[in-house]
Coordinates of C-alpha atoms and ligand atoms in Angstrom, one line a residue:
M1 CA -4.4 -14.3 0.2
A2 CA -2.4 -11.1 -0.6
R3 CA -2.5 -8.5 2.1
I4 CA -4.0 -5.0 1.7
A5 CA -2.1 -1.9 2.9
L6 CA -3.5 1.7 3.2
I7 CA -0.7 4.3 2.9
T8 CA -1.3 7.9 3.7
G9 CA 0.9 10.4 1.9
A10 CA 1.6 8.1 -1.0
T11 CA 2.1 10.9 -3.5
S12 CA 5.7 11.6 -2.5
G13 CA 8.8 10.6 -0.5
I14 CA 8.5 7.9 2.1
G15 CA 4.9 7.0 1.4
K16 CA 5.5 6.6 -2.3
A17 CA 8.6 4.5 -1.8
T18 CA 6.7 2.3 0.7
A19 CA 4.0 1.7 -1.9
E20 CA 6.7 0.7 -4.5
A21 CA 8.3 -1.6 -2.0
F22 CA 5.0 -3.2 -0.9
A23 CA 4.2 -3.8 -4.5
Q24 CA 7.5 -5.8 -4.8
V25 CA 6.3 -8.1 -2.0
D26 CA 2.7 -8.5 -3.4
I27 CA 0.8 -6.3 -1.0
N28 CA -2.2 -4.7 -2.6
L29 CA -2.5 -0.9 -2.1
I30 CA -4.9 1.8 -1.1
L31 CA -3.0 4.9 -2.0
C32 CA -4.0 8.1 -0.2
G33 CA -3.0 11.8 -0.6
R34 CA -4.3 15.2 -1.7
R35 CA -2.9 15.1 -5.3
Q36 CA -5.1 12.9 -7.5
D37 CA -2.7 13.2 -10.6
R38 CA 0.2 11.7 -8.6
L39 CA -2.0 9.0 -7.0
D40 CA -3.3 8.0 -10.5
E41 CA 0.3 7.9 -11.9
L42 CA 1.5 5.7 -9.0
A43 CA -1.5 3.4 -9.3
R44 CA -0.9 3.1 -13.0
Q45 CA 2.8 2.4 -12.4
L46 CA 2.1 -0.4 -9.9
S47 CA -1.0 -1.9 -11.3
G48 CA 1.0 -4.5 -13.3
K49 CA 2.3 -6.0 -10.1
V50 CA -0.6 -5.6 -7.5
R51 CA -4.2 -4.4 -7.2
T52 CA -4.4 -0.7 -6.4
T53 CA -7.1 1.9 -5.6
T54 CA -6.8 5.5 -4.6
L55 CA -8.5 7.8 -2.0
L56 CA -8.2 11.6 -2.2
F57 CA -8.5 13.3 1.2
D58 CA -6.8 15.7 3.6
V59 CA -6.0 13.9 6.8
R60 CA -7.0 17.0 8.7
D61 CA -10.6 16.8 7.5
K62 CA -12.2 14.2 9.8
G63 CA -15.4 14.1 7.8
A64 CA -13.5 13.4 4.6
V65 CA -11.3 10.8 6.3
Q66 CA -14.4 8.9 7.6
A67 CA -16.3 9.3 4.3
M68 CA -13.5 8.2 2.1
I69 CA -12.4 5.2 4.2
G70 CA -16.1 4.3 4.7
S71 CA -16.6 4.4 0.9
L72 CA -14.2 1.4 0.4
S73 CA -15.9 -1.5 -1.2
D74 CA -15.9 -4.9 0.6
E75 CA -13.0 -6.1 -1.5
W76 CA -10.8 -3.3 0.0
K77 CA -12.2 -3.2 3.6
N78 CA -10.0 -6.0 5.0
I79 CA -7.0 -3.7 5.6
D80 CA -4.1 -5.6 7.0
I81 CA -1.5 -2.8 7.2
L82 CA -2.0 0.9 7.8
V83 CA 1.0 3.2 7.2
N84 CA 0.4 6.5 8.9
N85 CA 2.9 8.5 6.9
A86 CA 1.2 11.7 5.8
G87 CA 2.8 14.7 7.4
N88 CA 5.2 17.6 7.0
A89 CA 7.0 20.3 8.8
H90 CA 5.8 23.8 8.0
G91 CA 8.3 26.7 8.7
M92 CA 11.3 26.8 10.9
G93 CA 11.9 29.5 13.5
P94 CA 11.6 30.6 17.1
L95 CA 8.3 30.1 18.9
D96 CA 7.7 33.9 19.4
E97 CA 7.9 34.4 15.7
G98 CA 5.9 31.3 14.8
D99 CA 3.1 31.4 12.2
T100 CA 0.1 30.0 13.9
D101 CA -1.2 28.6 10.6
D102 CA 2.0 26.6 10.4
W103 CA 1.4 25.3 13.9
D104 CA -2.1 24.3 13.0
A105 CA -1.0 22.5 9.8
M106 CA 1.6 20.5 11.8
I107 CA -0.6 19.6 14.9
D108 CA -3.7 19.0 12.8
G109 CA -1.9 17.0 10.1
N110 CA 0.8 15.1 11.9
V111 CA -1.2 14.4 15.1
K112 CA -4.9 14.7 14.7
G113 CA -4.8 13.5 11.1
L114 CA -3.0 10.3 12.2
L115 CA -5.7 9.9 14.9
Y116 CA -8.6 10.4 12.5
V117 CA -7.2 7.8 10.0
S118 CA -6.4 5.3 12.8
K119 CA -9.9 5.7 14.2
A120 CA -11.4 4.9 10.9
I121 CA -9.3 1.8 10.4
I122 CA -8.8 0.3 13.9
P123 CA -12.5 -1.0 14.0
L124 CA -11.9 -2.9 10.7
M125 CA -8.8 -4.5 12.2
L126 CA -10.5 -5.3 15.4
E127 CA -13.2 -7.1 13.4
Q128 CA -10.6 -9.1 11.6
G129 CA -8.7 -9.8 14.9
S130 CA -5.4 -8.8 13.2
G131 CA -3.6 -5.9 11.7
H132 CA -0.4 -3.9 11.7
I133 CA -0.1 -0.1 12.1
V134 CA 3.1 1.6 11.1
N135 CA 3.4 5.2 12.4
I136 CA 6.0 7.4 10.8
S137 CA 7.5 9.5 13.6
S138 CA 10.9 11.1 13.4
I139 CA 14.2 11.5 15.2
A140 CA 12.6 14.9 15.9
G141 CA 10.1 13.1 18.1
K142 CA 12.9 11.8 20.2
Q143 CA 15.3 14.8 20.2
T144 CA 14.0 18.4 20.3
Y145 CA 15.8 21.0 18.4
A146 CA 15.6 24.8 18.5
N147 CA 13.4 26.5 15.8
G148 CA 11.6 23.2 15.3
A149 CA 9.8 22.8 18.6
V150 CA 6.2 22.5 17.2
Y151 CA 7.2 19.9 14.6
C152 CA 9.2 18.1 17.3
A153 CA 6.2 18.2 19.6
S154 CA 4.0 16.8 16.8
K155 CA 6.4 13.9 16.3
A156 CA 6.8 13.4 20.1
A157 CA 3.0 13.0 20.1
V158 CA 3.3 10.3 17.4
E159 CA 5.8 8.4 19.6
V160 CA 3.3 8.5 22.5
L161 CA 0.4 7.5 20.3
S162 CA 2.4 4.5 19.0
E163 CA 3.0 3.4 22.6
G164 CA -0.7 3.9 23.5
M165 CA -1.9 2.0 20.4
R166 CA 0.5 -0.9 21.3
L167 CA -0.8 -1.0 24.8
E168 CA -4.5 -1.0 23.7
L169 CA -4.3 -3.2 20.5
T170 CA -1.7 -5.9 21.1
Q171 CA -4.3 -8.0 22.9
H172 CA -6.4 -7.9 19.7
G173 CA -3.7 -9.2 17.4
I174 CA -2.8 -5.8 16.1
K175 CA 1.0 -4.9 15.9
I176 CA 2.3 -1.3 16.1
T177 CA 5.6 -0.3 14.6
N178 CA 7.0 3.2 15.2
V179 CA 9.5 4.4 12.6
A180 CA 11.8 7.4 13.4
P181 CA 13.8 8.5 10.4
G182 CA 16.6 11.1 10.4
A183 CA 17.4 13.2 7.4
V184 CA 15.7 11.8 4.3
E185 CA 15.9 13.6 1.0
T186 CA 12.3 14.0 -0.1
E187 CA 10.0 16.9 -0.7
F188 CA 10.0 17.4 3.1
S189 CA 12.4 20.4 3.2
L190 CA 10.8 22.0 0.1
V191 CA 7.5 22.0 2.0
R192 CA 9.1 23.1 5.2
F193 CA 10.7 26.1 3.5
K194 CA 7.6 26.9 1.4
G195 CA 9.1 26.1 -2.0
D196 CA 12.5 27.8 -1.4
E197 CA 14.6 25.3 -3.4
S198 CA 18.0 26.6 -2.5
R199 CA 17.2 26.5 1.3
A200 CA 15.8 23.0 0.9
E201 CA 18.9 21.8 -1.0
K202 CA 21.2 23.0 1.7
V203 CA 19.6 20.6 4.2
Y204 CA 21.1 17.7 2.3
E205 CA 24.4 19.3 1.2
G206 CA 27.8 17.7 2.1
F207 CA 26.7 14.3 3.1
D208 CA 24.8 11.3 1.7
P209 CA 21.3 11.7 3.0
L210 CA 18.8 8.8 3.6
Q211 CA 16.6 8.0 0.6
A212 CA 12.9 7.3 1.0
S213 CA 13.6 3.7 -0.2
D214 CA 15.9 3.1 2.9
I215 CA 12.9 3.8 5.1
A216 CA 10.6 1.7 2.9
D217 CA 13.0 -1.3 3.2
A218 CA 12.7 -1.1 7.0
I219 CA 8.9 -0.9 6.9
V220 CA 8.8 -4.0 4.6
Y221 CA 11.1 -5.8 7.2
A222 CA 8.7 -4.9 10.0
V223 CA 5.5 -5.9 8.2
N224 CA 7.1 -9.2 7.0
A225 CA 8.4 -10.3 10.4
P226 CA 6.8 -13.5 11.6
G227 CA 3.7 -13.3 13.9
R228 CA 5.8 -14.0 17.0
V229 CA 7.8 -10.8 16.4
T230 CA 6.8 -7.2 16.9
I231 CA 9.3 -4.6 15.6
A232 CA 8.2 -1.9 18.1
D233 CA 10.6 0.9 17.3
I234 CA 13.1 1.6 14.5
T235 CA 15.3 4.7 14.4
I236 CA 17.2 5.2 11.2
L237 CA 19.8 7.9 10.8
A238 CA 21.9 8.9 7.8
G239 CA 25.4 7.4 7.9
A240 CA 26.8 10.8 8.6
Q241 CA 24.3 11.7 11.2
S242 CA 24.7 11.1 15.0
A243 CA 21.8 13.1 16.3
A244 CA 18.8 15.2 15.0
T245 CA 21.0 18.2 14.5
V246 CA 24.5 16.7 14.3
I247 CA 25.4 15.8 10.7
H248 CA 29.0 15.4 9.6
R249 CA 29.3 17.3 6.3
K250 CA 32.3 17.3 4.0
Ligands
NDP301 P1 7.1 14.6 1.5 O1 6.8 16.0 1.6 O2 7.9 14.1 0.3 O3 5.7 13.7 1.6 C1 4.7 14.1 2.5 C2 3.5 13.3 2.1 O4 2.5 13.6 3.1 C3 2.9 13.7 0.8 O5 2.5 12.5 0.1 C4 1.7 14.5 1.1 O6 0.8 14.3 0.1 C5 1.3 14.0 2.4 N1 0.6 14.9 3.2 C6 1.1 16.0 3.9 N2 0.1 16.7 4.5 C7 -1.1 16.0 4.3 C8 -2.4 16.2 4.7 N3 -2.8 17.2 5.4 N4 -3.3 15.3 4.2 C9 -3.0 14.3 3.4 N5 -1.7 14.0 3.0 C10 -0.8 14.9 3.5 O7 7.9 14.2 2.9 P2 8.4 12.8 3.5 O8 8.1 11.7 2.6 O9 9.7 13.0 3.9 O10 7.4 12.7 4.8 C11 6.6 11.6 5.1 C12 6.6 11.5 6.6 O11 7.9 11.2 7.1 C13 6.1 12.7 7.3 O12 5.3 12.3 8.4 C14 7.4 13.3 7.9 O13 7.2 14.1 9.0 C15 8.2 12.1 8.2 N6 9.6 12.2 8.3 C16 10.4 12.8 7.2 C17 11.7 12.9 7.4 C18 12.6 13.5 6.3 O14 13.7 13.9 6.6 N7 12.1 13.7 5.1 C19 12.4 12.4 8.6 C20 11.6 11.9 9.6 C21 10.2 11.8 9.4 P3 -0.2 15.4 -0.6 O15 0.6 16.7 -0.6 O16 -0.5 14.8 -1.9 O17 -1.3 15.4 0.3
8X3_302 C1 12.4 15.2 9.7 C2 13.8 15.1 10.2 O1 15.4 16.1 11.8 O2 14.6 17.5 9.9 O3 11.5 14.6 10.6 O4 13.3 17.1 11.8 S1 14.3 16.5 11.0

């Protein structure tokens, strides 16, 4: 029987590319995000290949997370794969000048949001005695950089949560894969710089950045590995990147 995946942050970037890649390998999709028009468009685009449904919620809103995942009909409840992808950086600057609303958005979204969604889905996987959770961390969770400490801390938390989940859930047949991408050209920098296009474009200037589909390919590899294999951690850097802040630009 075809598997079912729930993907958070499916409206853009890595989440959207993962949905497209999963559709190619016949995985049915629960597409989640905060922009219904984009969810509808993606569902329409993929519906010729696989079954799709959409859920509109903000991962920071624990009531909404529980209510929306709880509202899934029986045909969608047997979730085989959860991709905890929703997240963003908000702002970039020194801690003493930091905007506390930006900090809340990053900690609440990237960390607590991932926890709320996981808490809603782990019981369903435990009941099945199987499942696969893919957490999208970042190279920023492994290497801290100046002016990004809160985002880095939120992604370091994802790294630790992946470890904790693996320790708790492996015995129940649930695999955990932690994916740490480097510089991927998505809407990430546009969000980080609050819509400033020229600042966002500069992030990807002078080198060939990762594309969202590169990350999606690795996620497909992880979820398609045989039962005897757990892909625990994947770090993917751009070809011109040797560390979080070291990119060789032309
Ligand atoms: P995008 O900005 O393109 O996509 C972010 C996605 O997350 C959108 O679909 C957005 O959907 C969703 N999202 C953000 N906040 C919330 C929220 N509070 N509730 C629900 N959904 C939310 O960026 P990316 O695709 O690059 O980012 C995806 C993940 O990859 C993030 O966790 C990011 O930290 C991580 N990452 C990105 C890297 C990069 O260089 N781009 C590198 C390493 C990791 P909507 O607005 O519709 O809710
Ligand atoms: C996004 C990658 O290095 O800009 O997580 O923080 S980085």
